[in-house]
Amino acid sequence: AQSVTQLDSQVPVFEEAPVELRCNYSSSVSVYLFWYVQYPNQGLQLLLKYLSGSTLVKGINGFEAEFNKSQTSFHLRKPSVHISDTAEYFCAATLSGGGNKLTFGTGTQLKVEL
Amino acid sequence: EAQVTQNPRYLITVTGKKLTVTCSQNMNHEYMSWYRQDPGLGLRQIYYSMNVEVTDKGDVPEGYKVSRKEKRNFPLILESPSPNQTSLYFCASSLGGALGQPQHFGDGTRLSIL
């Protein structure tokens, strides 16, 4: 069965520092991978997605992620965070040919401090 | 503006009193889905619908019902709510197909069952 693991439940970081949020997936077939962001009292917004092609994917708000098939990872990175990046981040996956079913990780709370 | 609209946003009710959470999307999407979000568990799929009159169980369907009589609407029904259904609920929609379509989320409905 497909699963998505986010090992870090909370990541504190100072403003303007770089950050990496980790995501690993387990699947025996090809997957599509997504990162979503959830700001307080809001729904989820798509940050970026990987379907195929280049393994480095750029998203909104300066975020990027790298698909690594050998390590089954899809870590999210930002070179310099801002206070406004404080939010919860979810990694999700769907199987190629499996339609639209999304499997989510448990989320990582990013807290940016001054 | 493209959006997924959920109502109500907040609801406090008592055990056993039937309730319905409405979800409507204006993007002509075929696929719609309901999730519940609980601390430490991420988002888990309750039910989904591939198109009108086509619905199926997700990972945690017990205690819930759905219907899809029109393409734009996908209500979630709790016929006899219990305290363990206290949660944050999200409706989402996307285009159909198997191309890893990203899902668009509503702003959430926070249910408290006393």
PDB file of C-alpha atoms in Angstrom, chain A:
ATOM      1  CA  ALA A   1       0.000   0.000   0.000  1.00  0.00           C
ATOM      2  CA  GLN A   2       1.083   3.493  -0.742  1.00  0.00           C
ATOM      3  CA  SER A   3       2.174   5.616   2.207  1.00  0.00           C
ATOM      4  CA  VAL A   4       3.713   9.020   2.734  1.00  0.00           C
ATOM      5  CA  THR A   5       5.984   9.813   5.675  1.00  0.00           C
ATOM      6  CA  GLN A   6       6.887  13.207   7.030  1.00  0.00           C
ATOM      7  CA  LEU A   7       9.374  12.537   9.784  1.00  0.00           C
ATOM      8  CA  ASP A   8       9.421  16.024  11.288  1.00  0.00           C
ATOM      9  CA  SER A   9       6.229  17.133  12.979  1.00  0.00           C
ATOM     10  CA  GLN A  10       7.671  20.569  13.776  1.00  0.00           C
ATOM     11  CA  VAL A  11      10.535  22.552  12.277  1.00  0.00           C
ATOM     12  CA  PRO A  12      11.571  25.821  13.937  1.00  0.00           C
ATOM     13  CA  VAL A  13      13.779  28.116  11.892  1.00  0.00           C
ATOM     14  CA  PHE A  14      14.948  31.714  12.035  1.00  0.00           C
ATOM     15  CA  GLU A  15      13.851  34.199   9.427  1.00  0.00           C
ATOM     16  CA  GLU A  16      16.102  34.348   6.350  1.00  0.00           C
ATOM     17  CA  ALA A  17      17.582  30.923   7.131  1.00  0.00           C
ATOM     18  CA  PRO A  18      17.204  28.018   4.699  1.00  0.00           C
ATOM     19  CA  VAL A  19      14.780  25.204   5.444  1.00  0.00           C
ATOM     20  CA  GLU A  20      14.184  21.655   4.279  1.00  0.00           C
ATOM     21  CA  LEU A  21      11.014  19.711   5.035  1.00  0.00           C
ATOM     22  CA  ARG A  22      11.406  16.007   4.499  1.00  0.00           C
ATOM     23  CA  CYS A  23       9.011  13.660   2.748  1.00  0.00           C
ATOM     24  CA  ASN A  24       9.432  10.008   1.864  1.00  0.00           C
ATOM     25  CA  TYR A  25       6.982   7.798   0.068  1.00  0.00           C
ATOM     26  CA  SER A  26       6.605   4.084  -0.371  1.00  0.00           C
ATOM     27  CA  SER A  27       5.134   2.720  -3.530  1.00  0.00           C
ATOM     28  CA  SER A  28       5.958  -0.039  -5.944  1.00  0.00           C
ATOM     29  CA  VAL A  29       4.623   1.924  -8.881  1.00  0.00           C
ATOM     30  CA  SER A  30       5.142   5.386 -10.268  1.00  0.00           C
ATOM     31  CA  VAL A  31       3.695   8.196  -8.229  1.00  0.00           C
ATOM     32  CA  TYR A  32       2.743  11.779  -8.614  1.00  0.00           C
ATOM     33  CA  LEU A  33       3.883  13.929  -5.694  1.00  0.00           C
ATOM     34  CA  PHE A  34       2.545  17.155  -4.251  1.00  0.00           C
ATOM     35  CA  TRP A  35       3.288  19.639  -1.521  1.00  0.00           C
ATOM     36  CA  TYR A  36       0.429  21.611  -0.026  1.00  0.00           C
ATOM     37  CA  VAL A  37       0.528  24.470   2.488  1.00  0.00           C
ATOM     38  CA  GLN A  38      -2.135  25.210   5.075  1.00  0.00           C
ATOM     39  CA  TYR A  39      -2.221  28.632   6.696  1.00  0.00           C
ATOM     40  CA  PRO A  40      -4.174  29.015   9.952  1.00  0.00           C
ATOM     41  CA  ASN A  41      -7.945  28.693   9.498  1.00  0.00           C
ATOM     42  CA  GLN A  42      -7.625  28.075   5.788  1.00  0.00           C
ATOM     43  CA  GLY A  43      -7.794  25.183   3.386  1.00  0.00           C
ATOM     44  CA  LEU A  44      -4.841  23.621   1.611  1.00  0.00           C
ATOM     45  CA  GLN A  45      -3.112  25.399  -1.241  1.00  0.00           C
ATOM     46  CA  LEU A  46      -0.944  23.667  -3.805  1.00  0.00           C
ATOM     47  CA  LEU A  47       2.726  24.671  -3.544  1.00  0.00           C
ATOM     48  CA  LEU A  48       4.131  22.453  -6.268  1.00  0.00           C
ATOM     49  CA  LYS A  49       3.778  19.090  -7.945  1.00  0.00           C
ATOM     50  CA  TYR A  50       5.926  16.475  -9.618  1.00  0.00           C
ATOM     51  CA  LEU A  51       4.398  14.456 -12.437  1.00  0.00           C
ATOM     52  CA  SER A  52       7.373  13.551 -14.612  1.00  0.00           C
ATOM     53  CA  GLY A  53      10.425  15.060 -16.283  1.00  0.00           C
ATOM     54  CA  SER A  54      12.873  17.270 -14.441  1.00  0.00           C
ATOM     55  CA  THR A  55      13.390  16.097 -10.885  1.00  0.00           C
ATOM     56  CA  LEU A  56      13.741  19.653  -9.570  1.00  0.00           C
ATOM     57  CA  VAL A  57      10.350  21.276  -9.316  1.00  0.00           C
ATOM     58  CA  LYS A  58       9.799  24.936  -8.582  1.00  0.00           C
ATOM     59  CA  GLY A  59       6.646  26.138  -6.928  1.00  0.00           C
ATOM     60  CA  ILE A  60       5.073  29.272  -5.576  1.00  0.00           C
ATOM     61  CA  ASN A  61       6.493  31.542  -2.866  1.00  0.00           C
ATOM     62  CA  GLY A  62      10.097  30.552  -3.654  1.00  0.00           C
ATOM     63  CA  PHE A  63       9.723  26.889  -2.674  1.00  0.00           C
ATOM     64  CA  GLU A  64      11.218  24.021  -4.627  1.00  0.00           C
ATOM     65  CA  ALA A  65      11.372  20.265  -4.234  1.00  0.00           C
ATOM     66  CA  GLU A  66      13.535  17.520  -5.614  1.00  0.00           C
ATOM     67  CA  PHE A  67      12.227  14.127  -6.609  1.00  0.00           C
ATOM     68  CA  ASN A  68      14.705  11.365  -5.793  1.00  0.00           C
ATOM     69  CA  LYS A  69      13.521   8.016  -7.060  1.00  0.00           C
ATOM     70  CA  SER A  70      16.364   5.960  -5.580  1.00  0.00           C
ATOM     71  CA  GLN A  71      15.726   7.385  -2.110  1.00  0.00           C
ATOM     72  CA  THR A  72      11.949   7.595  -2.625  1.00  0.00           C
ATOM     73  CA  SER A  73      12.033  11.149  -1.345  1.00  0.00           C
ATOM     74  CA  PHE A  74      10.488  14.478  -2.295  1.00  0.00           C
ATOM     75  CA  HIS A  75      11.953  17.014   0.113  1.00  0.00           C
ATOM     76  CA  LEU A  76      10.752  20.616   0.089  1.00  0.00           C
ATOM     77  CA  ARG A  77      13.280  23.444   0.326  1.00  0.00           C
ATOM     78  CA  LYS A  78      13.427  27.192   0.520  1.00  0.00           C
ATOM     79  CA  PRO A  79      16.745  29.071   0.594  1.00  0.00           C
ATOM     80  CA  SER A  80      15.510  31.929   2.793  1.00  0.00           C
ATOM     81  CA  VAL A  81      12.275  31.794   4.774  1.00  0.00           C
ATOM     82  CA  HIS A  82      10.038  34.636   5.834  1.00  0.00           C
ATOM     83  CA  ILE A  83       7.750  35.020   8.816  1.00  0.00           C
ATOM     84  CA  SER A  84       4.807  34.626   6.447  1.00  0.00           C
ATOM     85  CA  ASP A  85       5.944  31.072   5.629  1.00  0.00           C
ATOM     86  CA  THR A  86       4.806  29.943   9.076  1.00  0.00           C
ATOM     87  CA  ALA A  87       2.211  27.283   8.275  1.00  0.00           C
ATOM     88  CA  GLU A  88       1.643  23.562   8.139  1.00  0.00           C
ATOM     89  CA  TYR A  89       3.021  21.737   5.120  1.00  0.00           C
ATOM     90  CA  PHE A  90       1.684  18.473   3.777  1.00  0.00           C
ATOM     91  CA  CYS A  91       3.314  16.083   1.368  1.00  0.00           C
ATOM     92  CA  ALA A  92       0.914  13.938  -0.662  1.00  0.00           C
ATOM     93  CA  ALA A  93       1.086  11.275  -3.329  1.00  0.00           C
ATOM     94  CA  THR A  94      -1.147   9.663  -5.871  1.00  0.00           C
ATOM     95  CA  LEU A  95      -0.420   6.600  -7.950  1.00  0.00           C
ATOM     96  CA  SER A  96       0.119   6.827 -11.676  1.00  0.00           C
ATOM     97  CA  GLY A  97      -2.994   5.354 -13.233  1.00  0.00           C
ATOM     98  CA  GLY A  98      -4.717   5.409  -9.859  1.00  0.00           C
ATOM     99  CA  GLY A  99      -6.921   8.353 -10.584  1.00  0.00           C
ATOM    100  CA  ASN A 100      -7.148  11.177  -8.102  1.00  0.00           C
ATOM    101  CA  LYS A 101      -6.805   9.483  -4.714  1.00  0.00           C
ATOM    102  CA  LEU A 102      -4.373  11.455  -2.584  1.00  0.00           C
ATOM    103  CA  THR A 103      -2.506   9.920   0.321  1.00  0.00           C
ATOM    104  CA  PHE A 104      -1.231  12.542   2.749  1.00  0.00           C
ATOM    105  CA  GLY A 105       1.635  12.619   5.175  1.00  0.00           C
ATOM    106  CA  THR A 106       0.948  13.710   8.740  1.00  0.00           C
ATOM    107  CA  GLY A 107       2.192  17.239   8.136  1.00  0.00           C
ATOM    108  CA  THR A 108       5.101  19.407   9.266  1.00  0.00           C
ATOM    109  CA  GLN A 109       4.514  22.608  11.197  1.00  0.00           C
ATOM    110  CA  LEU A 110       7.025  25.203  10.049  1.00  0.00           C
ATOM    111  CA  LYS A 111       7.528  27.983  12.580  1.00  0.00           C
ATOM    112  CA  VAL A 112       9.619  30.914  11.434  1.00  0.00           C
ATOM    113  CA  GLU A 113      11.025  33.055  14.229  1.00  0.00           C
ATOM    114  CA  LEU A 114      12.640  36.465  14.245  1.00  0.00           C
TER     115      LEU A 114
END
